[in-house]
mmCIF file of C-alpha atoms in Angstrom:
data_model
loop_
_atom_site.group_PDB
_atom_site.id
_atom_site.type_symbol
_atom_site.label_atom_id
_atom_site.label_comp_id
_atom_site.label_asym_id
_atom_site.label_seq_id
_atom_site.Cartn_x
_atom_site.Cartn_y
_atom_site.Cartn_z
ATOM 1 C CA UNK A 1 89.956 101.282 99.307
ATOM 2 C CA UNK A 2 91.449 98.206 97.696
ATOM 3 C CA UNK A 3 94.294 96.685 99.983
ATOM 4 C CA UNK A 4 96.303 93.497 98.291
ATOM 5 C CA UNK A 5 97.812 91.111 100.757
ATOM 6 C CA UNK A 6 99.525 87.566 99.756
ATOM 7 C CA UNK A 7 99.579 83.975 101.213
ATOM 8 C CA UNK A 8 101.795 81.590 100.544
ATOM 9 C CA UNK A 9 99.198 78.618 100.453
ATOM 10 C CA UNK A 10 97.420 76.501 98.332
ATOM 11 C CA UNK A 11 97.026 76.782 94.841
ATOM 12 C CA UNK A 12 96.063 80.383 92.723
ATOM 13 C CA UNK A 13 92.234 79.504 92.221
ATOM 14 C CA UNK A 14 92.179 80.090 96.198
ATOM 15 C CA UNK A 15 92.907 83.836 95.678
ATOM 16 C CA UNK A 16 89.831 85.895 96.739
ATOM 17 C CA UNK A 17 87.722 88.505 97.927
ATOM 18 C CA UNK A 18 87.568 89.392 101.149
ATOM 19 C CA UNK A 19 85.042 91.897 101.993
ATOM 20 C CA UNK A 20 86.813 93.209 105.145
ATOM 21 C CA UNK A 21 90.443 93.152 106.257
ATOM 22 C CA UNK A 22 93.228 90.817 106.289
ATOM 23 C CA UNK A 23 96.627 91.660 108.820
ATOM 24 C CA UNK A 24 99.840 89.911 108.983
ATOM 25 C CA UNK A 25 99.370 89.446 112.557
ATOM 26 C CA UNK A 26 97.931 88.047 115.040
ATOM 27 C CA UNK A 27 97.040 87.955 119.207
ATOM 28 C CA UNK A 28 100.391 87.604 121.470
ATOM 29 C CA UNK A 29 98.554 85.914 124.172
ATOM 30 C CA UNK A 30 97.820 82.270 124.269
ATOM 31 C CA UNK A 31 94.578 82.136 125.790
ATOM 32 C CA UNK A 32 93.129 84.924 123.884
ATOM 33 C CA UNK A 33 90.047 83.485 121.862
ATOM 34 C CA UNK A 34 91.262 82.690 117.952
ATOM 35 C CA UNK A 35 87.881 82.995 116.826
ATOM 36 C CA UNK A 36 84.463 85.592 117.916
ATOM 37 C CA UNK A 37 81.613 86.327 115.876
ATOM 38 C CA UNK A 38 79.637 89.295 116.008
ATOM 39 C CA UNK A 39 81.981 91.158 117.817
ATOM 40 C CA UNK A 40 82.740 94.859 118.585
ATOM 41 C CA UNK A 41 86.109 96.378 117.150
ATOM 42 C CA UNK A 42 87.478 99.062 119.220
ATOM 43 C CA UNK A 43 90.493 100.694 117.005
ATOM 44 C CA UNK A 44 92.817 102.749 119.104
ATOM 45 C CA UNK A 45 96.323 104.582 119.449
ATOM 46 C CA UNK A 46 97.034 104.548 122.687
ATOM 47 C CA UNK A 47 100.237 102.876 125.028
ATOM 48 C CA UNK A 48 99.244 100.245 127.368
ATOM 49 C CA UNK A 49 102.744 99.464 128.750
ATOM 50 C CA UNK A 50 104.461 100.990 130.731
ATOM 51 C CA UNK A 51 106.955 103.331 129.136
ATOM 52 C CA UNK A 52 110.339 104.940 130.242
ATOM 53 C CA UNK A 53 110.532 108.658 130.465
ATOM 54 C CA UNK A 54 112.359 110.901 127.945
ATOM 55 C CA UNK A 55 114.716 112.093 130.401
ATOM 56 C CA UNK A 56 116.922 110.571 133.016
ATOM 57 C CA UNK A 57 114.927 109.995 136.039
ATOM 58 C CA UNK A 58 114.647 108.118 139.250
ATOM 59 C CA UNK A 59 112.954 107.649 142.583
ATOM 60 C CA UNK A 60 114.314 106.855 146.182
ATOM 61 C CA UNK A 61 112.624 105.210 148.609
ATOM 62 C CA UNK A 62 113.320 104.611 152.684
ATOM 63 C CA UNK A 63 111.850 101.229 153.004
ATOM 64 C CA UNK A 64 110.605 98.067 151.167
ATOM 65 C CA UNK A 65 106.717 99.360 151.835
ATOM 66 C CA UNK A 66 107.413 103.146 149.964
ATOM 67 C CA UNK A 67 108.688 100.712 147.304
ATOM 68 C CA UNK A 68 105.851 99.137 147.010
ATOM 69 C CA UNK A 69 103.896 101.595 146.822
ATOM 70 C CA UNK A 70 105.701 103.010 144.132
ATOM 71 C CA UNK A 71 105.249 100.500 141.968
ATOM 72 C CA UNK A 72 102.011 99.817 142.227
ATOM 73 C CA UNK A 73 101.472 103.342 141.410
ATOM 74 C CA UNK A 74 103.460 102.883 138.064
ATOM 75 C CA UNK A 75 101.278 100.214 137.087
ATOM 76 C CA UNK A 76 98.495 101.586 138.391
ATOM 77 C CA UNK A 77 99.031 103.960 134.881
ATOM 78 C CA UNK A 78 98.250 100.811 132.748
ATOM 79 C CA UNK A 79 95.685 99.138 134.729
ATOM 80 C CA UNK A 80 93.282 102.206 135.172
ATOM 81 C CA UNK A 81 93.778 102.272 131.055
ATOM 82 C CA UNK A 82 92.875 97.994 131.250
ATOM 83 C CA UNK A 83 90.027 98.589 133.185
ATOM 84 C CA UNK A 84 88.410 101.280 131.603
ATOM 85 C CA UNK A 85 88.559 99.085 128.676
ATOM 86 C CA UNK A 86 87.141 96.250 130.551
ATOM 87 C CA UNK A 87 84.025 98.256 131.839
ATOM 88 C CA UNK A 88 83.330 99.146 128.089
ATOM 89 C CA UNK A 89 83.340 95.618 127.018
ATOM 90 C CA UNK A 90 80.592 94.609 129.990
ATOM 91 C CA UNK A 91 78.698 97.647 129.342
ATOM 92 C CA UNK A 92 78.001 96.710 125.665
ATOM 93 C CA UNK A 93 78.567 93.268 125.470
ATOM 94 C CA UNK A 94 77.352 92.373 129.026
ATOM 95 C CA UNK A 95 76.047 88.077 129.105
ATOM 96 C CA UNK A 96 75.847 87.862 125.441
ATOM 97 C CA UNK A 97 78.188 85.905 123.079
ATOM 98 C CA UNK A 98 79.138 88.947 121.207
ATOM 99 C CA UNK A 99 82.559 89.472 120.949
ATOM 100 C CA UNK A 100 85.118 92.215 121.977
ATOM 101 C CA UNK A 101 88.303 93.298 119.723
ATOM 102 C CA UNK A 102 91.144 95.858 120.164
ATOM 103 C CA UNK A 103 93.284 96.630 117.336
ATOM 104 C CA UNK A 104 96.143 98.978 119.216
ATOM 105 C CA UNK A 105 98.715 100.712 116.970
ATOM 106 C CA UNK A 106 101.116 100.738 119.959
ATOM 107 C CA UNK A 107 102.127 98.325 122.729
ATOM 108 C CA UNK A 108 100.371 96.340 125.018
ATOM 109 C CA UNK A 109 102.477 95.166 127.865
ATOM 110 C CA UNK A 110 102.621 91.182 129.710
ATOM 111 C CA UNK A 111 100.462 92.338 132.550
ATOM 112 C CA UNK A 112 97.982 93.686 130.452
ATOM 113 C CA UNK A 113 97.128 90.903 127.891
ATOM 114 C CA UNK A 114 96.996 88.638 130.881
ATOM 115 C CA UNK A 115 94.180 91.269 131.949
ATOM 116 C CA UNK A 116 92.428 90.977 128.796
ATOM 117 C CA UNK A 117 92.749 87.479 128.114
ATOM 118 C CA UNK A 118 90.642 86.405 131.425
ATOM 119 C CA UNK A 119 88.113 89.192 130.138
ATOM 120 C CA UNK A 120 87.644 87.014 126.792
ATOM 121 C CA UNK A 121 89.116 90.243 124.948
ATOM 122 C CA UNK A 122 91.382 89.720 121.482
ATOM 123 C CA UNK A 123 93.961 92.391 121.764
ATOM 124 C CA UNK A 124 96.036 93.235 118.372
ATOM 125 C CA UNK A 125 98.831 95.482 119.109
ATOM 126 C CA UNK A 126 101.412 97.178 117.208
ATOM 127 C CA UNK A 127 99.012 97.454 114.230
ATOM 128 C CA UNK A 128 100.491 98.901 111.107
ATOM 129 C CA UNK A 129 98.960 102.832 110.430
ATOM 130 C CA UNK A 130 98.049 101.283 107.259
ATOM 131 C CA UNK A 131 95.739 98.788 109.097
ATOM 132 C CA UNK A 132 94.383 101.278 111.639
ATOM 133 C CA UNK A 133 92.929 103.813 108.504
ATOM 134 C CA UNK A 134 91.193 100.731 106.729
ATOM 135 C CA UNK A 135 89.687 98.990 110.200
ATOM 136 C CA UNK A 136 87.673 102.091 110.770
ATOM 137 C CA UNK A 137 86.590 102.044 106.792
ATOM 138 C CA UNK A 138 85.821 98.423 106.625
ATOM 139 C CA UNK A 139 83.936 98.296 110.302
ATOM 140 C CA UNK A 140 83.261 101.654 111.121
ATOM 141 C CA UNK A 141 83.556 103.279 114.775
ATOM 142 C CA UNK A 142 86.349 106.275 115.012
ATOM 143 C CA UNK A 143 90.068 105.468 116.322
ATOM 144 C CA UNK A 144 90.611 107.088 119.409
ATOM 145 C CA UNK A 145 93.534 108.253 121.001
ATOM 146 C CA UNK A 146 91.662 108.703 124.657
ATOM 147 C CA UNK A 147 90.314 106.219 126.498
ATOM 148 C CA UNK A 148 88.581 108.526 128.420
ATOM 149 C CA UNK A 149 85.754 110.055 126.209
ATOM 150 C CA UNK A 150 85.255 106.262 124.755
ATOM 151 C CA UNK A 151 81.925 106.113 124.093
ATOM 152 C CA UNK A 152 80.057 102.800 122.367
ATOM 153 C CA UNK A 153 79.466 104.634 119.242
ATOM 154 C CA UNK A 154 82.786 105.040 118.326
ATOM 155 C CA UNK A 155 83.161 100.887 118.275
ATOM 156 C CA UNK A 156 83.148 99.354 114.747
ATOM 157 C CA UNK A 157 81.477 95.736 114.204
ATOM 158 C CA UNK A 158 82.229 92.797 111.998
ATOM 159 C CA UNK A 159 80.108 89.610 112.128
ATOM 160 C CA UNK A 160 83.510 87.397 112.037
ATOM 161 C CA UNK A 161 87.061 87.676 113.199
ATOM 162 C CA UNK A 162 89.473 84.835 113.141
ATOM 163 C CA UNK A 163 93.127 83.802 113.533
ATOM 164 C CA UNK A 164 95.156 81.578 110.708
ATOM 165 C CA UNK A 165 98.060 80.299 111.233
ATOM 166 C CA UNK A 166 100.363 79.140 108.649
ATOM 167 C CA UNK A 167 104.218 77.920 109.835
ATOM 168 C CA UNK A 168 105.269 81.026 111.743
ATOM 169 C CA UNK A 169 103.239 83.298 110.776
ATOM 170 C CA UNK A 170 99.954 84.736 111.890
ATOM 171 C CA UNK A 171 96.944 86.317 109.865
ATOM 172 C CA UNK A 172 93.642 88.244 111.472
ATOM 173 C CA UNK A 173 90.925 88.402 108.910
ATOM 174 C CA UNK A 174 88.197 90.898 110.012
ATOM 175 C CA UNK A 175 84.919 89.545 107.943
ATOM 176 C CA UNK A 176 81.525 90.247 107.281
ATOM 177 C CA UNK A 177 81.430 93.774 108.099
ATOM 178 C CA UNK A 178 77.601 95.962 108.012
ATOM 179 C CA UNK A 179 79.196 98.470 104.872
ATOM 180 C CA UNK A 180 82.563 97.743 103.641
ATOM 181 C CA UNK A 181 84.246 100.934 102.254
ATOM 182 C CA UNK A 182 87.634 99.225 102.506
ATOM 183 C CA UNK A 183 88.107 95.476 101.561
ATOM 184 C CA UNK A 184 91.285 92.674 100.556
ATOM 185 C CA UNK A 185 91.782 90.738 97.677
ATOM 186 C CA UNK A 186 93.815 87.866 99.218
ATOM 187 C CA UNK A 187 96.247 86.579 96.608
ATOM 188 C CA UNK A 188 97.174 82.999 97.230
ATOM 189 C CA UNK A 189 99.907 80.696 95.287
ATOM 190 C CA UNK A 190 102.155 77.577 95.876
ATOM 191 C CA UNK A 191 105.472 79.864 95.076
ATOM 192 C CA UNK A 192 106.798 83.296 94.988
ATOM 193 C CA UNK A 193 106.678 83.527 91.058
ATOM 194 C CA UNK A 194 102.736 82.591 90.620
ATOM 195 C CA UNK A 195 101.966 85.122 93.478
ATOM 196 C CA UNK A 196 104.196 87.545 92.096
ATOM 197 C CA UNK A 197 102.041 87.110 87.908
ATOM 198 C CA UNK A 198 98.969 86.951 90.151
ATOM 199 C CA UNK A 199 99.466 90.532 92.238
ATOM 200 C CA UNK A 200 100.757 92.013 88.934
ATOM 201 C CA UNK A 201 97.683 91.207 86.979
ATOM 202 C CA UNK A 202 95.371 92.087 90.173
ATOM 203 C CA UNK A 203 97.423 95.830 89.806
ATOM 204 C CA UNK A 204 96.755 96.099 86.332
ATOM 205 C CA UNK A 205 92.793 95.398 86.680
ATOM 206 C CA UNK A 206 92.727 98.281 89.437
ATOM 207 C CA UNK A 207 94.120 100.524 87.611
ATOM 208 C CA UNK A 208 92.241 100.237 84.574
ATOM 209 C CA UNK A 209 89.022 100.259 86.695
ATOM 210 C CA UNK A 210 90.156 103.530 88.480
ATOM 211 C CA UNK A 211 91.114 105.251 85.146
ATOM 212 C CA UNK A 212 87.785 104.021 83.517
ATOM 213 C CA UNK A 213 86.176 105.606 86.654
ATOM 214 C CA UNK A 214 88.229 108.923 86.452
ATOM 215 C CA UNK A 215 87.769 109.263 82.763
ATOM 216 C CA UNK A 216 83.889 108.539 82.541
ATOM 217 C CA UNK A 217 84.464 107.060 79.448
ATOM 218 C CA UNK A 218 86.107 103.693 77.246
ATOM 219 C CA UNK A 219 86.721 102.727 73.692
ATOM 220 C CA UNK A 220 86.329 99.472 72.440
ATOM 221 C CA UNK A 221 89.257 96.930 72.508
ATOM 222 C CA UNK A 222 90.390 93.745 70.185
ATOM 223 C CA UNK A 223 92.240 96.573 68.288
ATOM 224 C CA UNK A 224 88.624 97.947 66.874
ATOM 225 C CA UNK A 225 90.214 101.851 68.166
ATOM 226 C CA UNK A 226 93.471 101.286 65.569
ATOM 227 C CA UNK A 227 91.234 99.783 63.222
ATOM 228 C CA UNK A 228 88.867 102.700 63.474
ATOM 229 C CA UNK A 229 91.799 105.238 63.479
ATOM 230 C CA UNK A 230 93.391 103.667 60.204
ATOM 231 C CA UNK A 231 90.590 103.950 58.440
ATOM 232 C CA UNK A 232 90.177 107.521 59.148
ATOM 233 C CA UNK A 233 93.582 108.360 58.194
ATOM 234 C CA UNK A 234 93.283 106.997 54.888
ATOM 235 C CA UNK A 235 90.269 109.302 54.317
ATOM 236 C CA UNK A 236 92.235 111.577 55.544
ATOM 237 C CA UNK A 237 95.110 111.230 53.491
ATOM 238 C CA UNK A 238 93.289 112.115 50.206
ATOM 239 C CA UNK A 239 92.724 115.377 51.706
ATOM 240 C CA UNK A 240 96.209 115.833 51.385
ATOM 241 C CA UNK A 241 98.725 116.797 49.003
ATOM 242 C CA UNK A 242 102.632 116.576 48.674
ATOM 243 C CA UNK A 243 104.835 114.438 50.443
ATOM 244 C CA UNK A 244 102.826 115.119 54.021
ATOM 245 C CA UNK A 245 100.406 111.891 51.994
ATOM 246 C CA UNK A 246 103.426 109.521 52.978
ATOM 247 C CA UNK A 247 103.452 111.064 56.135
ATOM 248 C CA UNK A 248 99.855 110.106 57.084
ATOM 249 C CA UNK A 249 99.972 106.701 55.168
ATOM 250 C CA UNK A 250 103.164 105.935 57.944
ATOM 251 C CA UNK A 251 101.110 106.837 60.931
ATOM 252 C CA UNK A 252 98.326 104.850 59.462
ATOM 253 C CA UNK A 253 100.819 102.002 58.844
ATOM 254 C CA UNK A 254 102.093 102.189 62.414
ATOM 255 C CA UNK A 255 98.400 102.022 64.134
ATOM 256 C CA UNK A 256 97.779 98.550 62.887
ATOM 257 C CA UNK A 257 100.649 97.270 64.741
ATOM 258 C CA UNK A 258 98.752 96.587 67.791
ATOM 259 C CA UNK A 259 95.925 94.202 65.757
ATOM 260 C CA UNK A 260 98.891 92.134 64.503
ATOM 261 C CA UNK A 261 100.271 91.736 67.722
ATOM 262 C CA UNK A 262 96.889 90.035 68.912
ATOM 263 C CA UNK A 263 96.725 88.174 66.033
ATOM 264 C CA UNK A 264 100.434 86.854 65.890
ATOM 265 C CA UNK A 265 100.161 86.022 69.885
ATOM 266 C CA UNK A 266 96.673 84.329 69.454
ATOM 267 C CA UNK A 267 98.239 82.015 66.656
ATOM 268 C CA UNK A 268 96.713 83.457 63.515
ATOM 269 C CA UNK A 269 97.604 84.695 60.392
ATOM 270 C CA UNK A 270 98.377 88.459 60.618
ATOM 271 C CA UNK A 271 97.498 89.447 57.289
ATOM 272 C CA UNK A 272 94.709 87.315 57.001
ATOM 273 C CA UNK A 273 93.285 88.901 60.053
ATOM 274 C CA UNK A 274 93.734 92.179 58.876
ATOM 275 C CA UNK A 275 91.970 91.975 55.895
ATOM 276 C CA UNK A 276 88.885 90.595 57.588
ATOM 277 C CA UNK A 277 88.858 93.168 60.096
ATOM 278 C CA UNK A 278 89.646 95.924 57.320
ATOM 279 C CA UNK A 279 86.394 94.301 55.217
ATOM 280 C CA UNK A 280 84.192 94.086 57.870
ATOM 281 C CA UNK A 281 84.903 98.001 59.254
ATOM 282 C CA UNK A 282 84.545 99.224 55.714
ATOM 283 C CA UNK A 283 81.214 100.846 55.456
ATOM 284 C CA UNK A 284 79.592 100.564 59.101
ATOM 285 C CA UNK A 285 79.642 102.510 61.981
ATOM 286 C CA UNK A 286 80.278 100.306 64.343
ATOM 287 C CA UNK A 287 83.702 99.645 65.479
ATOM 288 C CA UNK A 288 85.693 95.965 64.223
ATOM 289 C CA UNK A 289 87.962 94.243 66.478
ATOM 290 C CA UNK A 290 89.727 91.121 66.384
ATOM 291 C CA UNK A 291 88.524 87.909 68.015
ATOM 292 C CA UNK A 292 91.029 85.685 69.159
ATOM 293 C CA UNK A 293 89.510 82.738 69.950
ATOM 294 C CA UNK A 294 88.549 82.305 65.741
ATOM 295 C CA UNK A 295 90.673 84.780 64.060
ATOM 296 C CA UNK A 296 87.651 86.421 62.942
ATOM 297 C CA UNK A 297 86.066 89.889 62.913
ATOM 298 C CA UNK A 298 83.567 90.758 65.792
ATOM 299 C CA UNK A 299 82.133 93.627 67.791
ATOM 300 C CA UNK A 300 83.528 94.342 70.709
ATOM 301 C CA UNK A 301 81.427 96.304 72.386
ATOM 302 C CA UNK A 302 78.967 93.416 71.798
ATOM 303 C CA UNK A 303 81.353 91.014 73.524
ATOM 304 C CA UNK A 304 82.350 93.650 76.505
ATOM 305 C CA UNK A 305 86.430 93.954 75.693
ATOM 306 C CA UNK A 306 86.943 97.556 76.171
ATOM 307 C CA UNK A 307 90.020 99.674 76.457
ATOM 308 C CA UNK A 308 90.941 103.219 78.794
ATOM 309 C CA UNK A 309 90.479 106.472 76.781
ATOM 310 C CA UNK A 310 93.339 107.853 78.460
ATOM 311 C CA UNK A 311 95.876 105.239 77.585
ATOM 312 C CA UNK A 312 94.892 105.114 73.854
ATOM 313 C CA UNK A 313 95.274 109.256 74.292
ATOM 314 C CA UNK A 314 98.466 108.821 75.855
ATOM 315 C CA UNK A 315 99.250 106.407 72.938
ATOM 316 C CA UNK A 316 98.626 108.784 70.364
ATOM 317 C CA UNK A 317 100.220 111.706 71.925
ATOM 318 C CA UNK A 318 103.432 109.721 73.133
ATOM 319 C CA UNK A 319 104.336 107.936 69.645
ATOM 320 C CA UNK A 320 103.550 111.606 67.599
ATOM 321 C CA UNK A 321 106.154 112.998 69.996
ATOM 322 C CA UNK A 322 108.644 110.082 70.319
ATOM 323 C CA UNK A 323 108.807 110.320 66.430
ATOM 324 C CA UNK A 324 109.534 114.140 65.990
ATOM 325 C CA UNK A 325 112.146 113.683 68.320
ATOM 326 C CA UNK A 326 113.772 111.240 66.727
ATOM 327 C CA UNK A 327 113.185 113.100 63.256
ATOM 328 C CA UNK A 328 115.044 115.933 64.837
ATOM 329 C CA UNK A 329 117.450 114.067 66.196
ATOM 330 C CA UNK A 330 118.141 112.791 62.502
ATOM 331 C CA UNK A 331 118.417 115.980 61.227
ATOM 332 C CA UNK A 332 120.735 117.282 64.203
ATOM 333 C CA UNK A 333 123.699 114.294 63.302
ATOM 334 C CA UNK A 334 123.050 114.853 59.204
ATOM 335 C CA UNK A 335 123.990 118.921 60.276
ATOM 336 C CA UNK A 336 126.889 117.638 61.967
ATOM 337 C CA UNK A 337 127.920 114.631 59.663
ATOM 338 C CA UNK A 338 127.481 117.917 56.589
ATOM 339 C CA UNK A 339 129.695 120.246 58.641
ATOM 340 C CA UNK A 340 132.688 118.107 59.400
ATOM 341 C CA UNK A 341 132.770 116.841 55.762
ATOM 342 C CA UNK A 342 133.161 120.874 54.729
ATOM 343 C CA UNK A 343 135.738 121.191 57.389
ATOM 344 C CA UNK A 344 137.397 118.409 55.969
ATOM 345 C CA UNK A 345 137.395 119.670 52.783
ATOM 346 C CA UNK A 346 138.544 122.865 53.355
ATOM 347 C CA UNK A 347 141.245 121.670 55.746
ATOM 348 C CA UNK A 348 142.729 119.450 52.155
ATOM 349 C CA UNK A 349 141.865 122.663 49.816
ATOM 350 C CA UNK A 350 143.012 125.599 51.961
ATOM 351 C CA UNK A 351 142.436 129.026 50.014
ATOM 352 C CA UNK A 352 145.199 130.843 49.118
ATOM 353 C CA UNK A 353 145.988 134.224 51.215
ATOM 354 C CA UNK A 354 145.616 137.415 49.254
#
């Protein structure tokens, strides 16, 4: 799992790879450590405030000390929760340096970071789902809902966590994790605009990597597949006869729109470029593309520029289909344009009644 997140900061060549997890938040208590290493993540989904009931309810009391007691026995329901996660940290932490984490999709309450902060805990809460799901891929450990059957296998590790600041806002990076099966590519930029070109571009190389994946296959690039598919097509076309041969010689036309495009937006001659490419395909096997550093012919599977099977499929399915609808189309307004003209006509010329 591939999760994008952005920073407003520095300059694009800071964008990288972070082979972990990267929130948009941070600790909400002071004293809470902003940095552990080799520390223990314990990912959970469980309240640690105290929360009103559903329904309208109260309690009476005859005297200041039944008070008391009932509130202590309110927060007694947090701190039994605080402790228990207390006793896990000492039990597999104990005098080491290691460190102890909670990332807690719901609240923690006042009382309770002060609890934890003393401890030398880091408690995240109000995680995003999002988060919670990719903490227990990037770290491993399980995300409990039960602090009761807690055991220390179901902690996840990382060797690093740390807290950036940056104006207002807060960022917990999760790093050098055992086995990563979930990491960040941290997109960086001075502006809006440069992050915005930057994510865009990041999008586009995931999704050609997971269609490569999914498809088990590629086709070279640098226009070597229209190249290819011209060429074949004018074999083709001597195969046939009639005016279908003007038919094929369009599609074949229309394929070699995409190697003038590189050319044109690389600066070169399009024609020129063609003909080179056209020369150097005629007679191998190997597949031509267009090099747009020199404006000449080379091999592109030579040079590693390859392109999805399933978009070039989807390419030659959509345009065959865009075009006979349009041909229809055509042929649907000439009907028309034929039949009001006869209406017309007729409406001028009426026949005279027997």
């Amino acid at each position: 799992m591939v999760e994008i997140m952005t920073m407003e900061h520095k300059t694009e060549m800071d964008t990288k790879l972070v082979k972990g997890l990267v929130m948009d938040h941070g600790a909400r208590h002071p004293d809470m450590p902003k940095k552990v290493s080799d520390a223990f993540i314990l990912t959970c989904n469980i309240s640690l405030e105290y929360e009103k009931s559903e329904v309208n309810s109260g309690f009476f009391y005859k005297s200041a000390d039944e008070r008391e007691k009932l509130v202590k026995a309110e927060r007694a329901f947090c701190d039994d929760k605080i402790q228990q996660i207390i006793d896990l940290k000492r039990a597999v932490v104990g005098n080491t340096d290691k460190g102890f984490v909670i990332v807690n999709q719901k609240g923690v309450d006042p009382n309770s970071l002060d609890a934890l902060a003393r401890e030398g805990i880091v408690a995240l809460r109000r995680a995003k789902r999002r988060n919670m799901e990719r903490i227990v891929l990037a770290c491993g450990g399980t995300a409990v809902n039960n602090l009761d059957d807690v055991k220390p296998e179901d902690l996840g590790h990382a060797g690093l966590f740390y807290e950036h600041v940056l104006g207002d806002d807060k960022y917990s990076f999760i790093e050098e994790c055992d086995n990563p099966q979930s990491v960040t590519i941290l997109i960086k930029g001075p502006n809006k605009h440069t992050i915005t070109q930057i994510k865009d571009a990041v999008r586009d190389g995931l999704r050609a990597v997971k269609n490569a994946i999914e498809d088990g296959m590629v086709v070279p690039g640098a226009g070597a597949f229209e190249i290819a598919v011209y060429q074949a097509l004018q074999e083709y076309k001597n195969e046939v006869k009639g005016k279908q041969r003007l038919g094929v010689q369009a599609f074949a036309d229309a394929m070699l729109i995409i190697p003038k495009c590189l050319a044109q937006n690389a600066g070169h001659d399009a024609q020129d470029c063609l003909v080179k490419m056209l020369q150097e395909h005629k007679g191998l096997d190997r597949c031509v593309g267009l090099d747009l550093g020199t404006g000449e012919a080379m091999y592109p599977a030579e040079a590693g520029i390859w392109d999805n099977y399933c978009v070039k499929k989807q390419l030659l399915n959509s345009c065959t289909v865009i075009s006979s609808n349009l041909l229809i189309v055509d042929e649907v307004m000439r009907a028309g344009m034929s039949s009001s003209k006869d209406n017309s006509l007729r409406d001028q010329h009426p026949q005279p009644h027997q």
